[in-house]
XYZ file of C-alpha atoms in Angstrom:
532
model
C 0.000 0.000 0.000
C 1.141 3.373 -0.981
C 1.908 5.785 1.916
C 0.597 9.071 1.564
C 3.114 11.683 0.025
C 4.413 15.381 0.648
C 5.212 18.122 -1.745
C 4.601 21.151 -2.346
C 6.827 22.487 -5.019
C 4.788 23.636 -7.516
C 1.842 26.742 -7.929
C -0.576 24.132 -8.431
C -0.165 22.410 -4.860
C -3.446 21.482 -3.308
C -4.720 24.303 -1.173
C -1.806 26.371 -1.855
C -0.137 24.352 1.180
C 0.781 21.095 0.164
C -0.136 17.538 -1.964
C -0.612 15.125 0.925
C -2.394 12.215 -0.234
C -2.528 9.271 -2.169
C -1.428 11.458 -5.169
C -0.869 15.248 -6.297
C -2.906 17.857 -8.477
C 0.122 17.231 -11.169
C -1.127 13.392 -11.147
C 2.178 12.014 -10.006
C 1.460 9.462 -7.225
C 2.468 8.836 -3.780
C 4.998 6.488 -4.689
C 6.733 8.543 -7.542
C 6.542 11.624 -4.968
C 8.490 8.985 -2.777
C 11.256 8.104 -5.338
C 12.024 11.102 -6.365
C 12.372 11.998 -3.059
C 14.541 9.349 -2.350
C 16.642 10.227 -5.189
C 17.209 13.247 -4.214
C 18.651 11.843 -0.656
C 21.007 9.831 -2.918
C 22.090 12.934 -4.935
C 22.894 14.351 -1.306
C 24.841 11.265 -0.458
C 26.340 11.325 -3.585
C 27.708 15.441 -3.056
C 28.532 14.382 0.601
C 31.182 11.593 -0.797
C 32.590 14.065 -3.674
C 33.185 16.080 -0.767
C 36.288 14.505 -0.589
C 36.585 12.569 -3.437
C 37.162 13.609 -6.680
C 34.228 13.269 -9.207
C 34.197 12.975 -13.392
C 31.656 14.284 -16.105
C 30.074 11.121 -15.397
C 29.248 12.189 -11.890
C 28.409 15.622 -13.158
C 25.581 14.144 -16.019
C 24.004 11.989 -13.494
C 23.527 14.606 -10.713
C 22.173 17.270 -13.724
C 19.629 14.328 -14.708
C 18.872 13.245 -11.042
C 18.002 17.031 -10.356
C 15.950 17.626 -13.532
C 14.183 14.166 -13.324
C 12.251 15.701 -10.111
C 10.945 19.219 -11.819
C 7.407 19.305 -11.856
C 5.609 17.210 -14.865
C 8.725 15.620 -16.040
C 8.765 11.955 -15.033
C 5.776 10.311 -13.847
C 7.797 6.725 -14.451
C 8.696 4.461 -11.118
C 10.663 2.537 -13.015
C 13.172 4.951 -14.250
C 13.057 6.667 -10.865
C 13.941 3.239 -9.329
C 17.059 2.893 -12.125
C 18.140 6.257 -11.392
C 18.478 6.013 -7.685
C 20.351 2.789 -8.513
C 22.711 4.753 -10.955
C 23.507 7.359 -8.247
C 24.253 4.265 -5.744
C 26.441 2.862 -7.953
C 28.160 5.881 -8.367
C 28.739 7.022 -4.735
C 30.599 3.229 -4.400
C 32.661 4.020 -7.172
C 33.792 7.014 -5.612
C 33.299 6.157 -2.301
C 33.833 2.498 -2.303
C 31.874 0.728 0.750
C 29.865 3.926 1.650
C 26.459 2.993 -0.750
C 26.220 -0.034 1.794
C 27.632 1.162 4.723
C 24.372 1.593 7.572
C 26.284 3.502 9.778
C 25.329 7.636 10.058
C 28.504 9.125 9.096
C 27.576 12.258 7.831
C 30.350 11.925 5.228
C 28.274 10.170 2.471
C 25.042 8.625 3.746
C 22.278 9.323 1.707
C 19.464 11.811 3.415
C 16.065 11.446 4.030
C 14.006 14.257 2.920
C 11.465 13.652 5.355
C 13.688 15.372 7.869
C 13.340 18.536 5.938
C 9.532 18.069 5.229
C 9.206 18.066 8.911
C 11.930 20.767 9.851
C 11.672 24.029 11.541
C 9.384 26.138 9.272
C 12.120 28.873 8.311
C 14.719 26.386 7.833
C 12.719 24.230 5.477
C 11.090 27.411 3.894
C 15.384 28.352 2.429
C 16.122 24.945 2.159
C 13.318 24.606 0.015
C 14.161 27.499 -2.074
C 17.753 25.962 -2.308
C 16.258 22.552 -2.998
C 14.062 23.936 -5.938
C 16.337 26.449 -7.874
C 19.047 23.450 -8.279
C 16.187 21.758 -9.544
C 14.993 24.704 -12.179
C 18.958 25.381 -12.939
C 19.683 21.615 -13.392
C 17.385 21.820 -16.430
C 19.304 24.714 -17.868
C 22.736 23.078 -17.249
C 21.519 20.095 -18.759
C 20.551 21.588 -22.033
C 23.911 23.687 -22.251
C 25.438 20.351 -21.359
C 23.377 18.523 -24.580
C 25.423 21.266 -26.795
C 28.847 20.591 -25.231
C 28.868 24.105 -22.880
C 30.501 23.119 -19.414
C 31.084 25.342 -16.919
C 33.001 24.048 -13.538
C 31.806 26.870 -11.119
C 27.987 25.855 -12.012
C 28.397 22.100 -11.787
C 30.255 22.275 -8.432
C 27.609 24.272 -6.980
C 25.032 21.745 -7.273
C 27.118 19.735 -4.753
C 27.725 22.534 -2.562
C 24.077 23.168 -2.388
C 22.951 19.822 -2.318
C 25.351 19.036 0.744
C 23.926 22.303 2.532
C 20.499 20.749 2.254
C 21.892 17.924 4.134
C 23.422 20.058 6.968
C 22.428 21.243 10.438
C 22.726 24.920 9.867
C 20.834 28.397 11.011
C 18.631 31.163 8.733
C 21.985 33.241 9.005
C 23.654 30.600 7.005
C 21.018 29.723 4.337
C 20.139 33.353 3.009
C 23.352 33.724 1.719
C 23.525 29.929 -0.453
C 19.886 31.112 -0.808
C 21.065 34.129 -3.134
C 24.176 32.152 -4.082
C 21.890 29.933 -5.981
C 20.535 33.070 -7.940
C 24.049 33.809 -8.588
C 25.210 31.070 -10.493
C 21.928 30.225 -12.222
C 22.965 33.548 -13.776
C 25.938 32.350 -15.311
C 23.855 28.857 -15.632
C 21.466 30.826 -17.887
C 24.584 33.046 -19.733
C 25.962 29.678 -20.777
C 22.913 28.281 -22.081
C 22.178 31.626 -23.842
C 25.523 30.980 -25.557
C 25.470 27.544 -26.112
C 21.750 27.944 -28.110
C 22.884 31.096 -30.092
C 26.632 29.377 -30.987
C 24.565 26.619 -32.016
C 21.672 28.001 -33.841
C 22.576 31.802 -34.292
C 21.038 34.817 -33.002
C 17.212 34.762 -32.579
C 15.531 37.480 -35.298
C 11.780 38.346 -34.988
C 9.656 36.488 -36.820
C 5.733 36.016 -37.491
C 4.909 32.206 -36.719
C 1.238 30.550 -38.246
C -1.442 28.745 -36.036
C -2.667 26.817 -39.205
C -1.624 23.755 -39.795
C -1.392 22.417 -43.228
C -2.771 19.502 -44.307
C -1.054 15.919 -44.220
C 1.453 14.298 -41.877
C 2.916 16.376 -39.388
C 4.634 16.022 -35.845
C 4.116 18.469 -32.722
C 7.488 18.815 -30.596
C 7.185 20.131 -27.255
C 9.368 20.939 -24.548
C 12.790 23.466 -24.285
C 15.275 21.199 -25.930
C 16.072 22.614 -29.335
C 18.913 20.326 -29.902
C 16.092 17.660 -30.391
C 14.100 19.908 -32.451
C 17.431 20.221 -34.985
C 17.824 16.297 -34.602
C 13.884 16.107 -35.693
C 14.404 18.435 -38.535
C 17.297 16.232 -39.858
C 15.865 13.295 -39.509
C 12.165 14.346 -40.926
C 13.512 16.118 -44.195
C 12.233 15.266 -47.358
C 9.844 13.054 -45.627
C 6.632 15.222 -46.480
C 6.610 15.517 -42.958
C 5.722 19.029 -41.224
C 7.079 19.918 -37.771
C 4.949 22.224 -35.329
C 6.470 23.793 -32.255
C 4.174 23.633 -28.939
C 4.418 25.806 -25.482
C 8.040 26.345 -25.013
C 9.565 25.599 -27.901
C 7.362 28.284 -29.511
C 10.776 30.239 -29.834
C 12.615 27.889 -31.845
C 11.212 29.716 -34.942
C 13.489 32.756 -34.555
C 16.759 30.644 -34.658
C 18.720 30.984 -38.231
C 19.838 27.538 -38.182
C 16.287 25.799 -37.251
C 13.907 28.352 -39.555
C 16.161 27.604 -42.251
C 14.063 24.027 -42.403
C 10.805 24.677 -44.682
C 8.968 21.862 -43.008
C 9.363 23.871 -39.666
C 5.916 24.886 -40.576
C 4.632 26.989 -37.270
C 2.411 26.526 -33.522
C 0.566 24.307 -32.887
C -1.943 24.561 -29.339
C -1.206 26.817 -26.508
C 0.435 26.505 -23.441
C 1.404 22.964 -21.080
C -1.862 23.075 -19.500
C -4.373 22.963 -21.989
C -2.723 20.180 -23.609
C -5.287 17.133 -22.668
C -7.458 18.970 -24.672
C -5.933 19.959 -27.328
C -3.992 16.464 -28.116
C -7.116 14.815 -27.105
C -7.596 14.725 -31.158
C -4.603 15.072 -32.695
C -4.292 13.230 -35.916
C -0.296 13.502 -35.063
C 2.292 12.196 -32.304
C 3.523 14.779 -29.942
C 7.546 14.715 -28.922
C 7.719 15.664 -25.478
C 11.670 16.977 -25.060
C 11.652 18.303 -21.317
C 8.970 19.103 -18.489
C 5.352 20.211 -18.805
C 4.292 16.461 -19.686
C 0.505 16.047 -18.330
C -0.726 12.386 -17.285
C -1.418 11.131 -20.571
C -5.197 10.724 -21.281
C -6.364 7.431 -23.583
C -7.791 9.674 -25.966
C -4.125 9.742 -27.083
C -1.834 7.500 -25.520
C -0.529 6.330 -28.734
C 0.933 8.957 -29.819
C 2.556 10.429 -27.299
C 6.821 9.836 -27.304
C 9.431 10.618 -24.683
C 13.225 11.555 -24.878
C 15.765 12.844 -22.627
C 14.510 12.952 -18.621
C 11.242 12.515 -19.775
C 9.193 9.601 -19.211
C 6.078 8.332 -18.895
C 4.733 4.780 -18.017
C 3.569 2.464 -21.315
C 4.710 5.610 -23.387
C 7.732 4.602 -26.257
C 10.293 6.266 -25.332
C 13.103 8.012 -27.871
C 16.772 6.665 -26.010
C 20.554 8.138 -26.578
C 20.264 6.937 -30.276
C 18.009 9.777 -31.036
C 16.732 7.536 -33.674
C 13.195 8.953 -34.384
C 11.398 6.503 -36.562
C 9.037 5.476 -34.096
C 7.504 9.241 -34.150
C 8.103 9.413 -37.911
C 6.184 6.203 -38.263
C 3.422 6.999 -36.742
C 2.927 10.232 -38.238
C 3.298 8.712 -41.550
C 0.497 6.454 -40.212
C -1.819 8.853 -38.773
C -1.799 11.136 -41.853
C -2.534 14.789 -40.323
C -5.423 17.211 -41.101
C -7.350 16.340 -44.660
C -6.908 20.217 -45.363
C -5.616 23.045 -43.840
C -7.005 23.958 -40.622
C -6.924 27.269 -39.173
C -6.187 27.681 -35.001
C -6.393 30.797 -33.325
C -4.421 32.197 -30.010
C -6.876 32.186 -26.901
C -7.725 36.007 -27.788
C -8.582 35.011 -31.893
C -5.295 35.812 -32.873
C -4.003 33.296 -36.595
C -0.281 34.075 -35.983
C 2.291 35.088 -32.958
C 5.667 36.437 -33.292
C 8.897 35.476 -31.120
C 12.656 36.391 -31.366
C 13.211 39.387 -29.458
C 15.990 38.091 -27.632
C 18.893 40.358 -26.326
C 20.437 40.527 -29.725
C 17.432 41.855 -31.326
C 16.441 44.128 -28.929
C 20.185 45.625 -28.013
C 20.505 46.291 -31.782
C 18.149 48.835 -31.348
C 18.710 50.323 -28.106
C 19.685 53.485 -29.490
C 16.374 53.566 -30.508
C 14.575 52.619 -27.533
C 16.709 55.092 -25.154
C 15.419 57.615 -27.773
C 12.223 56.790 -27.831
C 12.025 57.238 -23.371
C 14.259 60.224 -23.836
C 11.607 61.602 -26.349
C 8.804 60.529 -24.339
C 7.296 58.114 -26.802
C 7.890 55.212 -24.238
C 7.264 56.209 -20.380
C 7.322 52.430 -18.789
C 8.653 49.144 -19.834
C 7.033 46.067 -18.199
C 8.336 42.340 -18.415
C 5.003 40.055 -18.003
C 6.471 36.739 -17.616
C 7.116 33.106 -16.317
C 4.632 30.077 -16.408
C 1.420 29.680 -17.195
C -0.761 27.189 -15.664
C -4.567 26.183 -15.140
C -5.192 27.250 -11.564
C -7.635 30.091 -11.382
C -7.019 33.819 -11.180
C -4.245 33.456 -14.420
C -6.211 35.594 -16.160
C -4.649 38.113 -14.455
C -1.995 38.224 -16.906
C -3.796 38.687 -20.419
C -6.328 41.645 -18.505
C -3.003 43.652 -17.453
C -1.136 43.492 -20.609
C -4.644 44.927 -22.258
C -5.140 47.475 -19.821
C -1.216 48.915 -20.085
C -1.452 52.377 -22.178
C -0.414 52.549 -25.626
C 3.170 54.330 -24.921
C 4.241 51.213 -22.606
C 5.824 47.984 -24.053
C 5.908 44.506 -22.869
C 8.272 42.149 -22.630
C 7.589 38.675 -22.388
C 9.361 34.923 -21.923
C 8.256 31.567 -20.804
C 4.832 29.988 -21.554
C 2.727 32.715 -19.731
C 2.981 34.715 -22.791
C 0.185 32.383 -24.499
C -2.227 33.975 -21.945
C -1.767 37.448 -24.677
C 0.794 36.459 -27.218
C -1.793 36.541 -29.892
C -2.886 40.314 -28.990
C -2.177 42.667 -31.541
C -0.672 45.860 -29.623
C 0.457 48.167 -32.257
C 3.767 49.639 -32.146
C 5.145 52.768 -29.863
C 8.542 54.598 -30.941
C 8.582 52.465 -33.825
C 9.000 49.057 -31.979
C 6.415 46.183 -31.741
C 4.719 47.144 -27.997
C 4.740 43.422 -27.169
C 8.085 41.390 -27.990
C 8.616 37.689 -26.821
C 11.788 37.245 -25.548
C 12.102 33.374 -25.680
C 11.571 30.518 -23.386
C 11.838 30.700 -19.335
C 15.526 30.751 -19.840
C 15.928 33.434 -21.620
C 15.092 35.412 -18.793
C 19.119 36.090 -19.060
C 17.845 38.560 -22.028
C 15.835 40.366 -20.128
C 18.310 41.074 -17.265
C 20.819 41.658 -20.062
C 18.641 44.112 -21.829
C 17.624 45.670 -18.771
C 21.305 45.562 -17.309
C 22.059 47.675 -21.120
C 19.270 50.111 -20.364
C 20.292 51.452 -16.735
C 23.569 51.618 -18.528
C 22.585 54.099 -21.291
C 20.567 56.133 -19.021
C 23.346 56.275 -15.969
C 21.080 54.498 -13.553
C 20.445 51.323 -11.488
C 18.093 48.842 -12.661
C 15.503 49.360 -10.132
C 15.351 53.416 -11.183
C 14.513 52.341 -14.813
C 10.869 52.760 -15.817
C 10.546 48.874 -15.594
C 8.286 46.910 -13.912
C 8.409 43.073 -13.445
C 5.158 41.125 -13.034
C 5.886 37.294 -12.900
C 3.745 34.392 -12.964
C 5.506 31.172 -11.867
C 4.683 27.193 -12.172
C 7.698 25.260 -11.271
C 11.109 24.923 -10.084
C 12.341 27.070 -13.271
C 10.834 29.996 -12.115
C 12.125 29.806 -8.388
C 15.523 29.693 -10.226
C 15.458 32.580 -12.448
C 13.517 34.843 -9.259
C 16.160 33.685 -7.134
C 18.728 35.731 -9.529
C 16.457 38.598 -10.345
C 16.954 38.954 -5.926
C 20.519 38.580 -6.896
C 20.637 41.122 -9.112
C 18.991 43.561 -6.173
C 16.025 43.908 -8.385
C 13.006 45.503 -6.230
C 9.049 45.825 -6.263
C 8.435 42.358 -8.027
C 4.597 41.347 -8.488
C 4.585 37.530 -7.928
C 1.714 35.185 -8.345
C -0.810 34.292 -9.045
C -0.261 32.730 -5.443
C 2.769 32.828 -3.327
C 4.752 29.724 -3.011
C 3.645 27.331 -0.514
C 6.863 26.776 0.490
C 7.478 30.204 1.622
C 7.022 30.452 5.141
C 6.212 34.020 7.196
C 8.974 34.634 8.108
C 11.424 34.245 5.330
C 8.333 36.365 2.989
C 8.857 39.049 5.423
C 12.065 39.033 4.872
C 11.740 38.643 1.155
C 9.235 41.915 1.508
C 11.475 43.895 3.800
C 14.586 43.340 1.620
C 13.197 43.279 -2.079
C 9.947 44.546 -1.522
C 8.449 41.529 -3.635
C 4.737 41.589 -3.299
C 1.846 39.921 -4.586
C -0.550 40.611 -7.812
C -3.429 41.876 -6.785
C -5.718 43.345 -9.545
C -4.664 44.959 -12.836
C -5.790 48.155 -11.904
C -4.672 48.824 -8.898
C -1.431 47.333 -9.879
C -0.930 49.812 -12.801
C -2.093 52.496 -10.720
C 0.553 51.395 -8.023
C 3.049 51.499 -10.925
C 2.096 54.141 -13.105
C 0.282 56.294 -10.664
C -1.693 58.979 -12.122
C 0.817 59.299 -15.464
């Protein structure tokens, strides 16, 4: 019999305190909530013997894959889970021979049990828990600069730094500061994605991307990992195959060496949550790459494939060999739409448009500083993170239509589909709403606003920018974490604050960064705009 489970690590968690049954709202049950718990008290082990022992790229892979196995909606699979905590055993006795079977509490490489910190002092597990879930949201990052051969040594080694630290007996006094330390290195975690997908694929460039879908065969790919996209594209060509991007890999389109594909045909479906309807009937198989994989309905269980860290039980899942056929097959067999078929954006919109990454947007600077200096632009805001189905999201789309005509909005991450299909005009010559990319390329929006205070002799916090983030998962802890960092004030989070925060550390968080909650879109533009 399954014991009952504990997590609360996502926005979603049941009654915005914690999933404590027999299984929780993301449909993972008590038993995979135990595993990956459990594998996370290896990975602890497993940074307590490289303490003093030395470790290879081996060790590195399997602690990136351990950490980004337990993001929320990524692997629903015991099985896996059970393989991986075996893999992480096996390692810690090749490093620390004797130690995976050794029952006495050391301290020096026994695994932890993350029931301790479920039922720690309330502060203490509020940090550790923020600790505990940006190594998860920057192991996903690291793992996809890993897939393109970008290494860096300071990032890796943190993740056993901070992974021992969960592991220790220590005071608020010494968390805050690996607290922020995690936000610290997930910024150079994020630069070295950022270059590893631009040295791969070139520099994003805006571009309008189609909702229809043409008829005959076609695949959806889903997911962040656009190395798989390229290895689709390959693999697909001169198939008579067409290749739709979904959620997060929306952004894919704006990369020279991806768009260059002409069966890269455009979006298909809206963002993670919605997907159980929207695949429900698909006359295609769906790719999932990385998180935001939904317990798959029967509607269309066949044609759902994994790769990477994802998995799913009874789904076919794409190994190392990155041999595709399987998906091919079966779209080959399915046959797509009998004609063209036209989708629209939640707000009626037939196209989106993407690729206003650092590059695009810094080419132009000169233009934007003159456009503030000239009074054409008087506030920027950035209107990003997650989206997700609990209620109150629609938040999001009613303050990006309520912000005045000489404002512009920035956006990343799958939140955007909430109002990425608005049509906002233009101010100073520039699109009013740009998407900057996927939840990682949040390192474009410090980097553009980093430019900006820059050009106008400021700090970032005096710059007529305003961020208003939504968050999901363990991505977005990672990527607030180094907007605190930065120093960056007067954040709007929500649509809920994180379970996991506790009183105490939120006052903190309120007396320090003066982070706050959303509350409506009026009041919150009056708040930021005041009577302008």
């Amino acid at each position: 019999m399954e014991r009952n489970m504990f997590c609360f690590q996502c926005e979603q968690t049941a009654g915005c305190t914690g999933c404590t049954g027999s299984a929780g709202v993301c449909g993972k049950s008590a038993n995979t909530a135990r595993l990956q718990d459990e594998l996370t008290g290896a990975l602890i082990g497993l940074a307590r013997a490289c303490g003093n022992n030395p470790r290879t790229e081996k060790t590195d892979r399997l602690v990136l894959e351990g950490l980004f196995s337990t993001v929320t909606n990524v692997n629903f699979n015991d099985d896996t889970l059970r393989r991986l905590i075996d893999r992480v055993n096996c390692e810690k006795e090749r490093i620390a021979p004797g130690c995976a079977k050794c029952c006495t509490k050391c301290g020096n490489a026994d695994n932890y049990w993350l029931e301790e910190l479920w039922d720690a002092d309330p502060d203490i597990r509020s940090l550790k828990s923020l600790i505990l879930f940006g190594i998860r949201g920057m192991a996903a990052y690291a793992y996809h600069a890993m897939v393109l051969g970008r290494t860096s040594e300071a990032v890796n080694s943190f993740f056993y730094k901070a992974l021992a630290v969960l592991g220790e007996d220590l005071g608020m006094e010494e968390l805050v500061p690996v607290v922020l330390e995690v936000g610290k290195v997930n910024l150079e975690c994020m630069e070295l994605l950022d270059s590893a997908n631009t040295g791969t694929f070139g520099t994003p460039a805006p571009v309008t991307v189609p909702l229809t879908v043409e008829k005959g065969p076609f695949i959806v790919i889903t997911g962040h990992d656009l190395y798989d996209l390229k290895l689709l594209l390959e693999q697909t060509e001169g198939k008579g195959i067409n290749i739709y991007t979904h959620g997060e890999m929306l952004p894919a389109h704006a990369y020279p060496e991806l768009k260059k594909y002409p069966h890269l045909k455009g979006n298909y479906g809206t963002a993670w949550q919605n997907q159980q309807k929207e695949f429900a009937d698909l006359p295609a198989p769906v790719l999932f790459t990385t998180n935001c994989l939904m317990p798959v309905k029967e509607s269309y269980a066949d044609r759902v494939f994994t790769t990477e860290v994802v998995s799913y039980p009874g789904m076919v899942h794409i190994g190392e060999d990155k041999d595709f056929t399987p998906v091919i097959r079966k779209a080959l067999e399915l046959g797509g739409f009998p004609e063209d078929t036209e989708f629209t954006g939640i707000n009626g919109g037939k196209t989106v448009m993407t690729g206003f990454g650092h590059g695009t947007v810094l080419s132009v600077a000169g233009q934007v500083v003159a456009a503030v200096k000239e009074g054409a632009i008087r506030h920027f805001f950035l209107v990003g993170g997650c989206d997700g189905a609990r209620a109150g999201r629609n938040y999001y789309t009613e303050f990006v239509k309520q912000t005045p005509g000489d404002t512009v909005i920035l956006t990343l991450a799958c939140g955007k589909y909430r109002f990425n299909d608005l049509d906002l005009g233009t101010v100073g010559g520039l699109p009013r709403l740009m998407d900057m990319g996927q939840c990682n390329d949040a390192y474009s929006a410090v980097k553009v606003a980093a430019a900006l205070a820059e050009a106008f002799g400021c700090g970032i916090n005096e710059l007529p920018l305003s961020m208003i983030l939504s968050w999901y998962e363990q991505k977005a802890v990672c990527i607030l974490l180094t907007l605190l960092h930065l120093g960056i004030k007067n954040i709007r989070l929500g649509p809920t604050i994180p379970a996991f925060i506790s009183p105490n550390v939120l006052d903190f968080l309120v007396e320090k960064f003066s982070i706050a909650p959303v509350t409506t879109p009026e009041e919150d533009l009056k708040a930021i705009l005041g009577n302008k």
